[in-house]
Short mmCIF file of C-alpha atoms in Angstrom, two decimals:
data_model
loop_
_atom_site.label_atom_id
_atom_site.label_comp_id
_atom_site.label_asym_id
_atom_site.label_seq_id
_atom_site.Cartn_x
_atom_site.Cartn_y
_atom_site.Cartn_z
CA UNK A 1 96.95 96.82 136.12
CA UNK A 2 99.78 97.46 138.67
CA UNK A 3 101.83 100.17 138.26
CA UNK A 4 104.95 98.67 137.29
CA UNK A 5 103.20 97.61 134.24
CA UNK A 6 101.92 100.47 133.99
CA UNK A 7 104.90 101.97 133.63
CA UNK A 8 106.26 99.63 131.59
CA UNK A 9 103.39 100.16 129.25
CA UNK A 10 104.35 103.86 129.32
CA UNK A 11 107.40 102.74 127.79
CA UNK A 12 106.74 100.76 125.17
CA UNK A 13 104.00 103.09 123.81
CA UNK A 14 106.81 105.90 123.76
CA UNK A 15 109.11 103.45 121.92
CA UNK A 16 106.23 103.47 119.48
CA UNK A 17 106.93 107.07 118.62
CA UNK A 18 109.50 108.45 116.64
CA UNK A 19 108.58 112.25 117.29
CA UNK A 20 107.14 114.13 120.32
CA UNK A 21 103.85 112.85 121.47
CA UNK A 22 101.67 114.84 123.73
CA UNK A 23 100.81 113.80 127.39
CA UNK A 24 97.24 114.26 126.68
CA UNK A 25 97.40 111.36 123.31
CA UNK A 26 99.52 109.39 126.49
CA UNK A 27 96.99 109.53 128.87
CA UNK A 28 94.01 108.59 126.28
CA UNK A 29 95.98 105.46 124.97
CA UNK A 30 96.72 103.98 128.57
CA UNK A 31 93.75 104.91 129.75
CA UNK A 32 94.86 106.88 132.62
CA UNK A 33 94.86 110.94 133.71
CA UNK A 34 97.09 113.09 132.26
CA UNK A 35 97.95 113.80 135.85
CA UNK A 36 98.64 110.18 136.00
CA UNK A 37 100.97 110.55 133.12
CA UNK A 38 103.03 113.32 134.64
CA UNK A 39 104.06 111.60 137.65
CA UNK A 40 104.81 108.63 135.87
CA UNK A 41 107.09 109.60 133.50
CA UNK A 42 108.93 111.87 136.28
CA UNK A 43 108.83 109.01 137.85
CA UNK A 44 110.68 106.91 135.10
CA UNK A 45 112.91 109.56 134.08
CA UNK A 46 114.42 109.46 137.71
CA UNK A 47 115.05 105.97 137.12
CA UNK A 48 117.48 106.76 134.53
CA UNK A 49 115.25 106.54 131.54
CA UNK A 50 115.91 108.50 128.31
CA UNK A 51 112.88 110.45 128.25
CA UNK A 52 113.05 113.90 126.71
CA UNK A 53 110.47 116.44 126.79
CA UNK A 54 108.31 118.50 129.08
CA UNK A 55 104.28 119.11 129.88
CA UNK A 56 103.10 120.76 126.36
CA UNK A 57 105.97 119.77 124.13
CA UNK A 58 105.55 116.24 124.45
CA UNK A 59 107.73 113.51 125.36
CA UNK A 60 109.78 110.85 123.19
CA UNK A 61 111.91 108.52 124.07
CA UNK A 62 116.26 108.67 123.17
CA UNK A 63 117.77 106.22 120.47
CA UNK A 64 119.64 103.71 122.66
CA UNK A 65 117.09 103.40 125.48
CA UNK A 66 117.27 99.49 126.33
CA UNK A 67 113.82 98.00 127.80
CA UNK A 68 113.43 95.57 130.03
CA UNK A 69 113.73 92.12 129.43
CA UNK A 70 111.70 90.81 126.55
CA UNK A 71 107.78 90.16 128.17
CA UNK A 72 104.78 89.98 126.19
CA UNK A 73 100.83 89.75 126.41
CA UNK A 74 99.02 86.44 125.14
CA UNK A 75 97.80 88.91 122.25
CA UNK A 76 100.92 90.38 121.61
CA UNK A 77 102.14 86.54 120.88
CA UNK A 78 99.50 85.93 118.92
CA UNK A 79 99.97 89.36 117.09
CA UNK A 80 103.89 88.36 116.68
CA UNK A 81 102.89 84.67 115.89
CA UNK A 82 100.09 85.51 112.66
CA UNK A 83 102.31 88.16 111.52
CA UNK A 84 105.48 85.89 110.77
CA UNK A 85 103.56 83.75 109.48
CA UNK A 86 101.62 86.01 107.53
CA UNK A 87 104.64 87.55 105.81
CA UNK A 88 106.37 84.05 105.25
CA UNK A 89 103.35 83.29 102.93
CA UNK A 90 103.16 86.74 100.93
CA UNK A 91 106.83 87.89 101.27
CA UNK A 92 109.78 86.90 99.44
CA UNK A 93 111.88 84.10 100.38
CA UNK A 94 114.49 85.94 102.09
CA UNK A 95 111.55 88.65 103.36
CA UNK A 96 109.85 85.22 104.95
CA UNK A 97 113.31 83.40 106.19
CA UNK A 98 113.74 86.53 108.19
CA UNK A 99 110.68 86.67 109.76
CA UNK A 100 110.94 83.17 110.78
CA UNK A 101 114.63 83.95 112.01
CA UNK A 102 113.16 86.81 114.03
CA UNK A 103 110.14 84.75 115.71
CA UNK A 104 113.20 82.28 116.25
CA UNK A 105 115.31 85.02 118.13
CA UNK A 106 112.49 86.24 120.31
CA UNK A 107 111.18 82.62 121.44
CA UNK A 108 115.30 82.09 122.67
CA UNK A 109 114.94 85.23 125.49
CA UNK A 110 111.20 84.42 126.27
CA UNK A 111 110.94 82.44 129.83
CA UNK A 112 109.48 78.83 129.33
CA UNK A 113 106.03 79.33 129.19
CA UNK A 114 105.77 81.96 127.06
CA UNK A 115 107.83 80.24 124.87
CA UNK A 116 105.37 77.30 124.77
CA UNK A 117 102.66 80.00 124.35
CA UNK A 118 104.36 81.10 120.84
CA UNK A 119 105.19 77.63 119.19
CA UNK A 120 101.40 76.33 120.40
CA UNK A 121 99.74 79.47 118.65
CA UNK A 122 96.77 77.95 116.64
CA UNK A 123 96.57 81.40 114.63
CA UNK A 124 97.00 80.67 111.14
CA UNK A 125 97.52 82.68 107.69
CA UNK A 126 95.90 81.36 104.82
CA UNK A 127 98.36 80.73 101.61
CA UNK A 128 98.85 83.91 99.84
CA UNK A 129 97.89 84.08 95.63
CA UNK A 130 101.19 83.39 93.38
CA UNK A 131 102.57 86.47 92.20
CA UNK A 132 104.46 86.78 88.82
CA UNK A 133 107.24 88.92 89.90
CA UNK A 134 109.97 86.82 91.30
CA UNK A 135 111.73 86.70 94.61
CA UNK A 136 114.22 88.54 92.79
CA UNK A 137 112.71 91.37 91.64
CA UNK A 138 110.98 91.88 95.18
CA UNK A 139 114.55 91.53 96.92
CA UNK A 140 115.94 94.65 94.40
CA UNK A 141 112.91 96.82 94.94
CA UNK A 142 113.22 96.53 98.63
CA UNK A 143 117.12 96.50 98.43
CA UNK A 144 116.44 100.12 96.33
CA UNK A 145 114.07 101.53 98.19
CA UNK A 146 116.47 100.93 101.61
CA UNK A 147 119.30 102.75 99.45
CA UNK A 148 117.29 105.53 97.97
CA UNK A 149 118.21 104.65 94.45
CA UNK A 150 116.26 105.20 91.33
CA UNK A 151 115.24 102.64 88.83
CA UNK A 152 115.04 102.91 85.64
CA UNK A 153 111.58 100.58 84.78
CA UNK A 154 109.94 98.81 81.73
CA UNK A 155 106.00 98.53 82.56
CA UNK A 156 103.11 97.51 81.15
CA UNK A 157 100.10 99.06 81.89
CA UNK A 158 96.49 97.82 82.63
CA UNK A 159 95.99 97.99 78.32
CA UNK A 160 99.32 96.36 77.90
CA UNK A 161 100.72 99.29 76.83
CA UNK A 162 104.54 99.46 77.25
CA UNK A 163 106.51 102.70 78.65
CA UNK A 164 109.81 103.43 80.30
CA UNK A 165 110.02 105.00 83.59
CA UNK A 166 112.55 106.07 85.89
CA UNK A 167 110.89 106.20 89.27
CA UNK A 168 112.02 106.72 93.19
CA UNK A 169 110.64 104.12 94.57
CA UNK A 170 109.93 104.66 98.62
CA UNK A 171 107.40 101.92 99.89
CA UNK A 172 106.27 98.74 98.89
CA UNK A 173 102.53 97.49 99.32
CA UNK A 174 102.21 93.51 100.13
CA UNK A 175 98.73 92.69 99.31
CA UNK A 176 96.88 89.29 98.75
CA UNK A 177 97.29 89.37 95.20
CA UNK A 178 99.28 91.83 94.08
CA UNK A 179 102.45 93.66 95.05
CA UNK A 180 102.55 97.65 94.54
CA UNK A 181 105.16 100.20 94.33
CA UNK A 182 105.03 103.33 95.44
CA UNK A 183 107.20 105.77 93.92
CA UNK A 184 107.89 109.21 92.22
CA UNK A 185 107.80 108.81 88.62
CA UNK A 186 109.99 111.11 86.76
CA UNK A 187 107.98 110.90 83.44
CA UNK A 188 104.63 111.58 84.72
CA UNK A 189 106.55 114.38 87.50
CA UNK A 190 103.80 112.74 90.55
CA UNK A 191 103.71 109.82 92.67
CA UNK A 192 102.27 106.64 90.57
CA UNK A 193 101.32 102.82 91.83
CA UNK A 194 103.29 100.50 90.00
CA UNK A 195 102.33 96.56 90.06
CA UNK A 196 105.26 94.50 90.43
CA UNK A 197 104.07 91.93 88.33
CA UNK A 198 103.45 94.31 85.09
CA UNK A 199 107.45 95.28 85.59
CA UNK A 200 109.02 93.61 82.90
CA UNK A 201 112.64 94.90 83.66
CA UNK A 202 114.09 96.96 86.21
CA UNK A 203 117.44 97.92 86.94
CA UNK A 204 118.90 100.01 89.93
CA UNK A 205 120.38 102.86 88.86
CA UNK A 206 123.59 104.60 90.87
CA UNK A 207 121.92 107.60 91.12
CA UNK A 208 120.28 108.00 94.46
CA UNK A 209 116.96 110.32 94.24
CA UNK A 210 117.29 113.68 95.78
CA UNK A 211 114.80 113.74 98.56
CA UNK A 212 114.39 111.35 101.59
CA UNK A 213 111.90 108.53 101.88
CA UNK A 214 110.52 109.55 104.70
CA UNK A 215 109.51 112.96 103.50
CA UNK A 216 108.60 111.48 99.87
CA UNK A 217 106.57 108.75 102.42
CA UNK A 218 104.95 111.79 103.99
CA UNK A 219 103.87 113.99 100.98
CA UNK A 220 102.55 110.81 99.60
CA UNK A 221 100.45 109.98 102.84
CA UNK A 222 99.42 113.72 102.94
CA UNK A 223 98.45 113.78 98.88
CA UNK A 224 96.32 110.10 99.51
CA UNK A 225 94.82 111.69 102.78
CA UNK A 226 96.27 108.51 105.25
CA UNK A 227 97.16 108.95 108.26
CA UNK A 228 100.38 108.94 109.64
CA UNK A 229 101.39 106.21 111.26
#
């Protein structure tokens, strides 16, 4: 690997990270010394880039850092390729149109042969299991969970028993047969799964929930012992 990409590596694994990450979990990912690491980003910092931090804080990269023009591995292709077209089969309509729009917008700045690289990708997704909850339904959750607003629920559980629930929902699960929400539930006072397709009603509430995603994301992650990501 040359240094330039390299460096450019450097960057895009910062870009990765929202918070501080330490020079030593740099130097283990690109496989380099943390010595390496040091000079490097001093080196890319006198270039102009937005890198804030310093040895034992960690290092993260500003909002509004632009990268260099779009260039990608034949993996990360492939990786951008099966992913669209993963999501256009399991995703709602507009959650699929978007990734195809995407995939659309990246082949337009990719130079000509990786652009023949991404629309010759033989990686396929198989066709996802229908799911009873509508594109509708799907499009609300995620349009709640992107405002923080509650929603007020009617659900049936695995015995078909029927409850009401006001819940603040935060993530949303795509699997291959199911769809799952993730939310606080007021009733029960803990975070509870919810299937989309035993939702009978839902409306979004006005009321926004009183905490952030992200930290309701995090206790959750914390309580279910996952990783962060």
């Amino acid at each position: 690997m040359s240094r330039a990409e390299r460096l450019l590596d450097l960057l895009q694994l910062l870009r990765r990270h929202r918070f501080p990450v330490s020079g030593a979990a740099l130097a283990a990912e690109l496989g380099v010394s943390l010595r390496t690491v040091y000079r490097d980003i001093a080196t890319l910092q006198g270039q102009g880039a937005g890198i804030a931090g310093e040895p034992g804080l960690g290092y993260v990269l500003r909002p509004g850092f632009m990268l260099p023009p779009l260039m990608f591995s034949e993996e990360e292709l492939e990786a951008l390729v099966l992913g669209s077209r993963w999501v256009e089969q399991r995703g709602d309509s507009r959650l699929g149109q978007a990734a195809g729009n995407a995939l659309a917008k990246i082949a337009a700045v990719l130079p000509s042969e990786l652009r023949e690289q991404l629309h010759t990708s033989t990686l396929l997704a198989g066709p996802g299991a229908v799911i009873a909850a509508g594109d509708a339904e799907i499009a609300q959750i995620r349009r709640a969970i992107r405002q923080e607003h509650k929603l007020h629920i009617d659900y049936r559980d695995q015995q078909e028993r029927s409850s009401q629930r006001v819940i603040w929902p935060f993530a949303l699960g795509f699997f291959d047969c199911v769809r799952i929400v993730v939310a606080w539930c007021e009733l029960r006072q803990g975070f509870r799964h919810f299937r989309t397709d035993r939702i009978a009603a839902l409306v979004q509430l006005e009321e926004r929930y009183p905490r952030r995603r992200q930290a309701l994301l995090k206790e959750w992650r914390a309580t279910e012992g996952i990783a962060p990501q």
